[in-house]
Coordinates of C-alpha atoms in Angstrom, one line a residue:
M1 CA -0.3 0.0 0.0
K2 CA 2.8 2.3 0.8
H3 CA 4.3 1.8 -2.5
L4 CA 1.1 2.5 -4.2
I5 CA 0.3 5.7 -2.5
F6 CA 3.9 6.8 -3.3
A7 CA 3.6 5.7 -6.9
L8 CA 0.4 7.9 -7.1
G9 CA 2.0 11.0 -5.3
L10 CA 5.1 10.7 -7.8
L11 CA 2.5 10.1 -10.7
T12 CA 1.2 13.9 -9.7
I13 CA 4.6 14.8 -9.8
V14 CA 6.1 13.7 -13.2
S15 CA 2.7 14.4 -15.0
C16 CA 2.8 17.6 -16.7
K17 CA 0.3 19.1 -19.3
D18 CA 2.1 18.5 -22.8
S19 CA 1.6 22.1 -24.4
K20 CA 1.4 20.5 -27.8
T21 CA -1.4 18.2 -27.3
S22 CA -3.0 19.3 -24.0
E23 CA -3.2 15.8 -22.9
T24 CA -1.3 14.7 -19.5
T25 CA 2.1 13.2 -20.2
V26 CA 3.1 10.4 -17.6
H27 CA 6.8 9.1 -17.1
T28 CA 6.0 5.9 -15.9
D29 CA 9.9 4.8 -15.8
A30 CA 10.3 7.3 -12.8
I31 CA 7.2 5.7 -11.3
D32 CA 8.7 2.1 -11.5
H33 CA 12.2 3.4 -10.2
A34 CA 10.3 5.5 -7.2
V35 CA 8.3 2.2 -6.2
A36 CA 11.5 0.4 -6.6
S37 CA 13.4 2.3 -4.2
D38 CA 10.7 3.2 -1.9
D39 CA 12.7 1.8 1.0
E40 CA 15.3 4.4 0.3
H41 CA 12.4 7.0 -0.1
H42 CA 11.3 6.2 3.7
N43 CA 15.0 6.2 4.8
D44 CA 15.3 9.8 3.5
E45 CA 11.8 11.0 4.2
T46 CA 12.6 13.0 7.6
S47 CA 15.2 15.1 5.8
N48 CA 12.7 15.7 2.9
V49 CA 10.0 16.9 5.3
Y50 CA 12.0 18.7 7.6
G51 CA 14.7 20.0 5.6
N52 CA 15.7 21.3 2.1
A53 CA 18.4 18.5 1.1
W54 CA 16.6 18.9 -2.4
T55 CA 18.8 21.8 -3.1
K56 CA 21.8 19.8 -3.4
D57 CA 20.3 18.3 -6.8
M58 CA 19.3 21.6 -8.0
A59 CA 21.2 22.9 -11.2
M60 CA 21.5 26.7 -12.5
D61 CA 21.2 27.3 -16.2
N62 CA 25.0 28.2 -17.0
G63 CA 24.8 30.4 -13.7
E64 CA 21.2 31.7 -14.3
K65 CA 17.8 31.0 -13.1
W66 CA 15.6 28.7 -15.4
Q67 CA 13.0 30.3 -17.5
A68 CA 9.6 29.0 -16.2
D69 CA 6.4 29.2 -18.0
L70 CA 3.8 31.6 -16.8
T71 CA 1.2 29.4 -15.3
T72 CA 3.9 27.8 -13.0
N73 CA 5.1 31.3 -11.9
E74 CA 1.4 32.1 -11.5
G75 CA 0.9 28.9 -9.3
V76 CA 3.8 29.5 -7.4
K77 CA 3.1 32.9 -6.3
Q78 CA -0.7 31.7 -5.3
L79 CA 1.4 28.7 -3.0
Q80 CA 3.3 32.2 -1.5
Q81 CA 0.3 34.2 -1.1
T82 CA -1.7 31.1 0.6
Y83 CA 1.2 30.5 2.9
Y84 CA 1.5 33.7 4.3
A85 CA -2.3 34.5 4.6
Q86 CA -3.2 31.6 6.6
T87 CA -2.9 31.9 10.3
T88 CA -2.0 28.6 12.0
N89 CA -2.9 28.5 15.4
S90 CA -4.5 25.2 16.0
L91 CA -3.7 21.4 14.4
E92 CA -6.7 22.2 12.3
D93 CA -5.5 25.5 10.8
Y94 CA -2.5 23.7 9.7
H95 CA -4.6 21.2 7.9
K96 CA -6.3 23.8 6.6
L97 CA -3.3 25.4 5.2
A98 CA -2.1 21.8 3.7
E99 CA -5.6 21.5 2.1
Q100 CA -5.1 25.0 0.4
L101 CA -1.3 24.5 -0.3
N102 CA -2.3 21.2 -2.2
E103 CA -5.0 22.9 -4.4
D104 CA -2.3 25.3 -5.5
K105 CA 0.2 22.9 -5.9
N106 CA -2.2 20.9 -7.8
Y107 CA -2.7 24.1 -10.2
V108 CA 1.1 24.0 -11.1
V109 CA 1.2 20.3 -11.7
K110 CA -1.8 20.5 -13.9
N111 CA -0.9 23.5 -15.7
C112 CA 2.7 23.0 -16.4
T113 CA 3.9 23.2 -20.1
M114 CA 7.9 23.3 -19.5
E115 CA 9.9 20.8 -20.7
G116 CA 13.7 19.9 -20.8
P117 CA 16.1 20.7 -18.0
S118 CA 14.1 23.9 -16.8
H119 CA 11.5 21.2 -16.4
D120 CA 13.5 18.7 -14.6
N121 CA 14.9 21.0 -12.2
L122 CA 11.2 22.4 -11.3
H123 CA 10.5 18.8 -10.2
V124 CA 13.5 18.5 -8.2
W125 CA 12.2 21.9 -6.5
L126 CA 8.6 20.4 -6.4
H127 CA 8.9 17.0 -5.0
P128 CA 9.9 17.4 -1.7
L129 CA 7.4 20.5 -1.4
I130 CA 4.6 18.0 -2.4
E131 CA 5.8 15.6 0.6
K132 CA 5.9 18.3 3.0
I133 CA 2.3 19.3 2.1
A134 CA 1.4 15.8 2.4
A135 CA 3.2 15.6 5.7
L136 CA 1.8 18.8 7.0
S137 CA -2.1 17.4 6.4
K138 CA -1.1 14.4 8.4
A139 CA 0.8 16.5 11.5
E140 CA -0.3 14.9 14.7
T141 CA 1.0 17.7 17.0
I142 CA 1.4 21.3 16.7
E143 CA 5.3 20.9 17.1
D144 CA 5.5 18.7 13.9
A145 CA 3.0 20.8 12.1
S146 CA 5.3 24.3 12.7
K147 CA 8.4 22.3 12.2
I148 CA 6.7 21.4 8.6
K149 CA 5.4 24.7 8.1
L150 CA 9.0 26.3 8.3
S151 CA 10.3 23.6 5.9
I152 CA 7.6 24.5 3.4
E153 CA 8.0 28.1 3.8
E154 CA 12.1 27.9 3.0
N155 CA 11.0 25.5 -0.2
I156 CA 8.6 27.8 -1.4
N157 CA 10.8 30.9 -1.1
Q158 CA 13.8 28.8 -2.8
Y159 CA 11.6 28.7 -6.0
D160 CA 13.0 32.5 -7.1
T161 CA 16.4 31.4 -6.4
Y162 CA 16.1 28.9 -9.4
F163 CA 13.3 30.3 -11.2
K164 CA 12.4 33.4 -13.1

């Protein structure tokens, strides 16, 4: 079951709208690899949820920021606005924030038309964010939720470091 949930989550990550056909393209080889390395994923889950180890896998475009498409930039701006607009005083507030961030993230994934290395690097940035949002929605204590929320903030704010 864990493998299926992880694969479905990864499917969300690696599915981007193809700008030429308006259909969703699914990269099943990435899902197969993810399911095969599920145990490794769970061993690294804590660093993904509470930290930003993903930054070591990011690349720049010959020292410059990657060009992102308009809808991706709009979606990330909405993620940032949602993050800063929602107050979190209770566990219910944190779960509500996760729900709203998940909707914004879904917009980014559904409307992505990027291709090539910029698209690949977008997924390096996006994958841990998806994990963090999922973890926030399942947080059982305010302390855990608070730590995850701070990690989400760092992740969201790093977008502007790598993309224009």
